[in-house]
């Protein structure tokens, strides 16, 4: 049995999801690397004020430690939603 780690967040207003990479790109100045951050102020697709909840650095560490002790490890739902350290070129655009 593996514990799943989502690399995305969900809006509190409508439940729509946002990739972890997009969260980092849009909110990197919000105390991001403090580790304890699991929620940021955001706007949903309709422009309404929302909280964007996700598994932050400390939560990922805790879930991974728990899974190592109690399960067979972790599984990432969609690794393509993770944040890139190096820009990736796609056709005419670049993702950072």
PDB file of C-alpha atoms in Angstrom:
ATOM      1  CA  UNK A   1       0.000   0.000   0.000  1.00  0.00           C
ATOM      2  CA  UNK A   2       1.315   3.452  -0.952  1.00  0.00           C
ATOM      3  CA  UNK A   3       0.194   6.862   0.275  1.00  0.00           C
ATOM      4  CA  UNK A   4      -0.622   9.367  -2.461  1.00  0.00           C
ATOM      5  CA  UNK A   5       1.005  12.807  -2.579  1.00  0.00           C
ATOM      6  CA  UNK A   6      -0.919  15.385  -4.601  1.00  0.00           C
ATOM      7  CA  UNK A   7       1.188  17.988  -6.389  1.00  0.00           C
ATOM      8  CA  UNK A   8      -1.748  20.354  -6.723  1.00  0.00           C
ATOM      9  CA  UNK A   9      -3.967  22.587  -4.619  1.00  0.00           C
ATOM     10  CA  UNK A  10      -7.714  23.221  -4.457  1.00  0.00           C
ATOM     11  CA  UNK A  11      -9.673  26.453  -4.169  1.00  0.00           C
ATOM     12  CA  UNK A  12     -11.920  26.791  -1.114  1.00  0.00           C
ATOM     13  CA  UNK A  13     -14.710  28.424  -3.128  1.00  0.00           C
ATOM     14  CA  UNK A  14     -15.257  25.996  -5.981  1.00  0.00           C
ATOM     15  CA  UNK A  15     -12.901  23.039  -5.431  1.00  0.00           C
ATOM     16  CA  UNK A  16     -11.097  23.595  -8.738  1.00  0.00           C
ATOM     17  CA  UNK A  17      -7.489  22.484  -8.730  1.00  0.00           C
ATOM     18  CA  UNK A  18      -4.227  24.269  -9.584  1.00  0.00           C
ATOM     19  CA  UNK A  19      -0.909  22.501 -10.213  1.00  0.00           C
ATOM     20  CA  UNK A  20       1.869  22.802  -7.638  1.00  0.00           C
ATOM     21  CA  UNK A  21       4.018  24.448 -10.317  1.00  0.00           C
ATOM     22  CA  UNK A  22       1.370  27.147 -10.885  1.00  0.00           C
ATOM     23  CA  UNK A  23       1.039  27.710  -7.135  1.00  0.00           C
ATOM     24  CA  UNK A  24       4.798  28.266  -6.811  1.00  0.00           C
ATOM     25  CA  UNK A  25       4.907  30.561  -9.857  1.00  0.00           C
ATOM     26  CA  UNK A  26       2.000  32.719  -8.648  1.00  0.00           C
ATOM     27  CA  UNK A  27       2.696  32.780  -4.907  1.00  0.00           C
ATOM     28  CA  UNK A  28       6.462  32.321  -4.477  1.00  0.00           C
ATOM     29  CA  UNK A  29       6.781  35.550  -2.480  1.00  0.00           C
ATOM     30  CA  UNK A  30       4.179  34.568   0.145  1.00  0.00           C
ATOM     31  CA  UNK A  31       6.648  33.092   2.667  1.00  0.00           C
ATOM     32  CA  UNK A  32       6.789  30.027   0.467  1.00  0.00           C
ATOM     33  CA  UNK A  33       9.948  28.373   1.767  1.00  0.00           C
ATOM     34  CA  UNK A  34       9.021  28.683   5.435  1.00  0.00           C
ATOM     35  CA  UNK A  35       7.844  25.088   5.086  1.00  0.00           C
ATOM     36  CA  UNK A  36       4.717  25.458   7.194  1.00  0.00           C
ATOM     37  CA  UNK A  37       2.684  27.094   4.422  1.00  0.00           C
ATOM     38  CA  UNK A  38      -0.294  24.943   3.310  1.00  0.00           C
ATOM     39  CA  UNK A  39      -2.612  27.715   2.152  1.00  0.00           C
ATOM     40  CA  UNK A  40      -2.384  31.004   0.256  1.00  0.00           C
ATOM     41  CA  UNK A  41      -4.839  33.764  -0.590  1.00  0.00           C
ATOM     42  CA  UNK A  42      -5.903  33.455  -4.217  1.00  0.00           C
ATOM     43  CA  UNK A  43      -8.685  34.087  -6.697  1.00  0.00           C
ATOM     44  CA  UNK A  44     -10.759  31.327  -8.238  1.00  0.00           C
ATOM     45  CA  UNK A  45     -11.622  31.145 -11.953  1.00  0.00           C
ATOM     46  CA  UNK A  46     -14.507  33.597 -11.442  1.00  0.00           C
ATOM     47  CA  UNK A  47     -12.219  36.133  -9.733  1.00  0.00           C
ATOM     48  CA  UNK A  48     -13.661  35.540  -6.262  1.00  0.00           C
ATOM     49  CA  UNK A  49     -11.424  35.704  -3.194  1.00  0.00           C
ATOM     50  CA  UNK A  50     -10.452  32.172  -2.227  1.00  0.00           C
ATOM     51  CA  UNK A  51      -8.016  30.198  -0.124  1.00  0.00           C
ATOM     52  CA  UNK A  52      -5.852  27.800  -2.113  1.00  0.00           C
ATOM     53  CA  UNK A  53      -5.022  24.748   0.004  1.00  0.00           C
ATOM     54  CA  UNK A  54      -2.212  22.329  -0.831  1.00  0.00           C
ATOM     55  CA  UNK A  55       0.344  20.029   0.776  1.00  0.00           C
ATOM     56  CA  UNK A  56       3.268  22.310   1.667  1.00  0.00           C
ATOM     57  CA  UNK A  57       6.865  21.349   2.376  1.00  0.00           C
ATOM     58  CA  UNK A  58       6.324  20.332   6.036  1.00  0.00           C
ATOM     59  CA  UNK A  59       3.174  18.371   5.170  1.00  0.00           C
ATOM     60  CA  UNK A  60       4.974  16.475   2.390  1.00  0.00           C
ATOM     61  CA  UNK A  61       7.817  15.608   4.802  1.00  0.00           C
ATOM     62  CA  UNK A  62       5.329  14.426   7.464  1.00  0.00           C
ATOM     63  CA  UNK A  63       3.256  12.369   5.006  1.00  0.00           C
ATOM     64  CA  UNK A  64       6.395  10.789   3.554  1.00  0.00           C
ATOM     65  CA  UNK A  65       7.724   9.851   7.014  1.00  0.00           C
ATOM     66  CA  UNK A  66       4.341   8.397   7.982  1.00  0.00           C
ATOM     67  CA  UNK A  67       4.149   6.394   4.744  1.00  0.00           C
ATOM     68  CA  UNK A  68       7.686   5.063   5.248  1.00  0.00           C
ATOM     69  CA  UNK A  69       6.681   3.761   8.692  1.00  0.00           C
ATOM     70  CA  UNK A  70       3.086   2.672   8.097  1.00  0.00           C
ATOM     71  CA  UNK A  71       2.792   1.890   4.376  1.00  0.00           C
ATOM     72  CA  UNK A  72       4.904   0.812   1.437  1.00  0.00           C
ATOM     73  CA  UNK A  73       6.004   4.337   0.567  1.00  0.00           C
ATOM     74  CA  UNK A  74       4.534   7.211  -1.418  1.00  0.00           C
ATOM     75  CA  UNK A  75       3.121   7.694  -4.872  1.00  0.00           C
ATOM     76  CA  UNK A  76       2.917  11.025  -6.693  1.00  0.00           C
ATOM     77  CA  UNK A  77      -0.406  11.449  -8.494  1.00  0.00           C
ATOM     78  CA  UNK A  78       1.018  13.373 -11.437  1.00  0.00           C
ATOM     79  CA  UNK A  79       4.727  14.211 -11.408  1.00  0.00           C
ATOM     80  CA  UNK A  80       4.182  16.593 -14.343  1.00  0.00           C
ATOM     81  CA  UNK A  81       2.462  18.970 -11.904  1.00  0.00           C
ATOM     82  CA  UNK A  82       5.632  19.367  -9.847  1.00  0.00           C
ATOM     83  CA  UNK A  83       7.704  22.541  -9.992  1.00  0.00           C
ATOM     84  CA  UNK A  84      10.654  22.663 -12.373  1.00  0.00           C
ATOM     85  CA  UNK A  85      14.021  23.981 -11.187  1.00  0.00           C
ATOM     86  CA  UNK A  86      15.158  24.561 -14.768  1.00  0.00           C
ATOM     87  CA  UNK A  87      12.976  26.225 -17.445  1.00  0.00           C
ATOM     88  CA  UNK A  88      11.450  23.725 -19.889  1.00  0.00           C
ATOM     89  CA  UNK A  89      10.960  24.717 -23.539  1.00  0.00           C
ATOM     90  CA  UNK A  90       7.623  23.792 -25.186  1.00  0.00           C
ATOM     91  CA  UNK A  91       7.159  24.928 -28.806  1.00  0.00           C
ATOM     92  CA  UNK A  92       7.044  28.755 -28.701  1.00  0.00           C
ATOM     93  CA  UNK A  93       6.855  29.118 -24.918  1.00  0.00           C
ATOM     94  CA  UNK A  94       8.966  28.424 -21.872  1.00  0.00           C
ATOM     95  CA  UNK A  95       7.730  27.151 -18.495  1.00  0.00           C
ATOM     96  CA  UNK A  96       9.826  28.269 -15.543  1.00  0.00           C
TER      97      UNK A  96
END
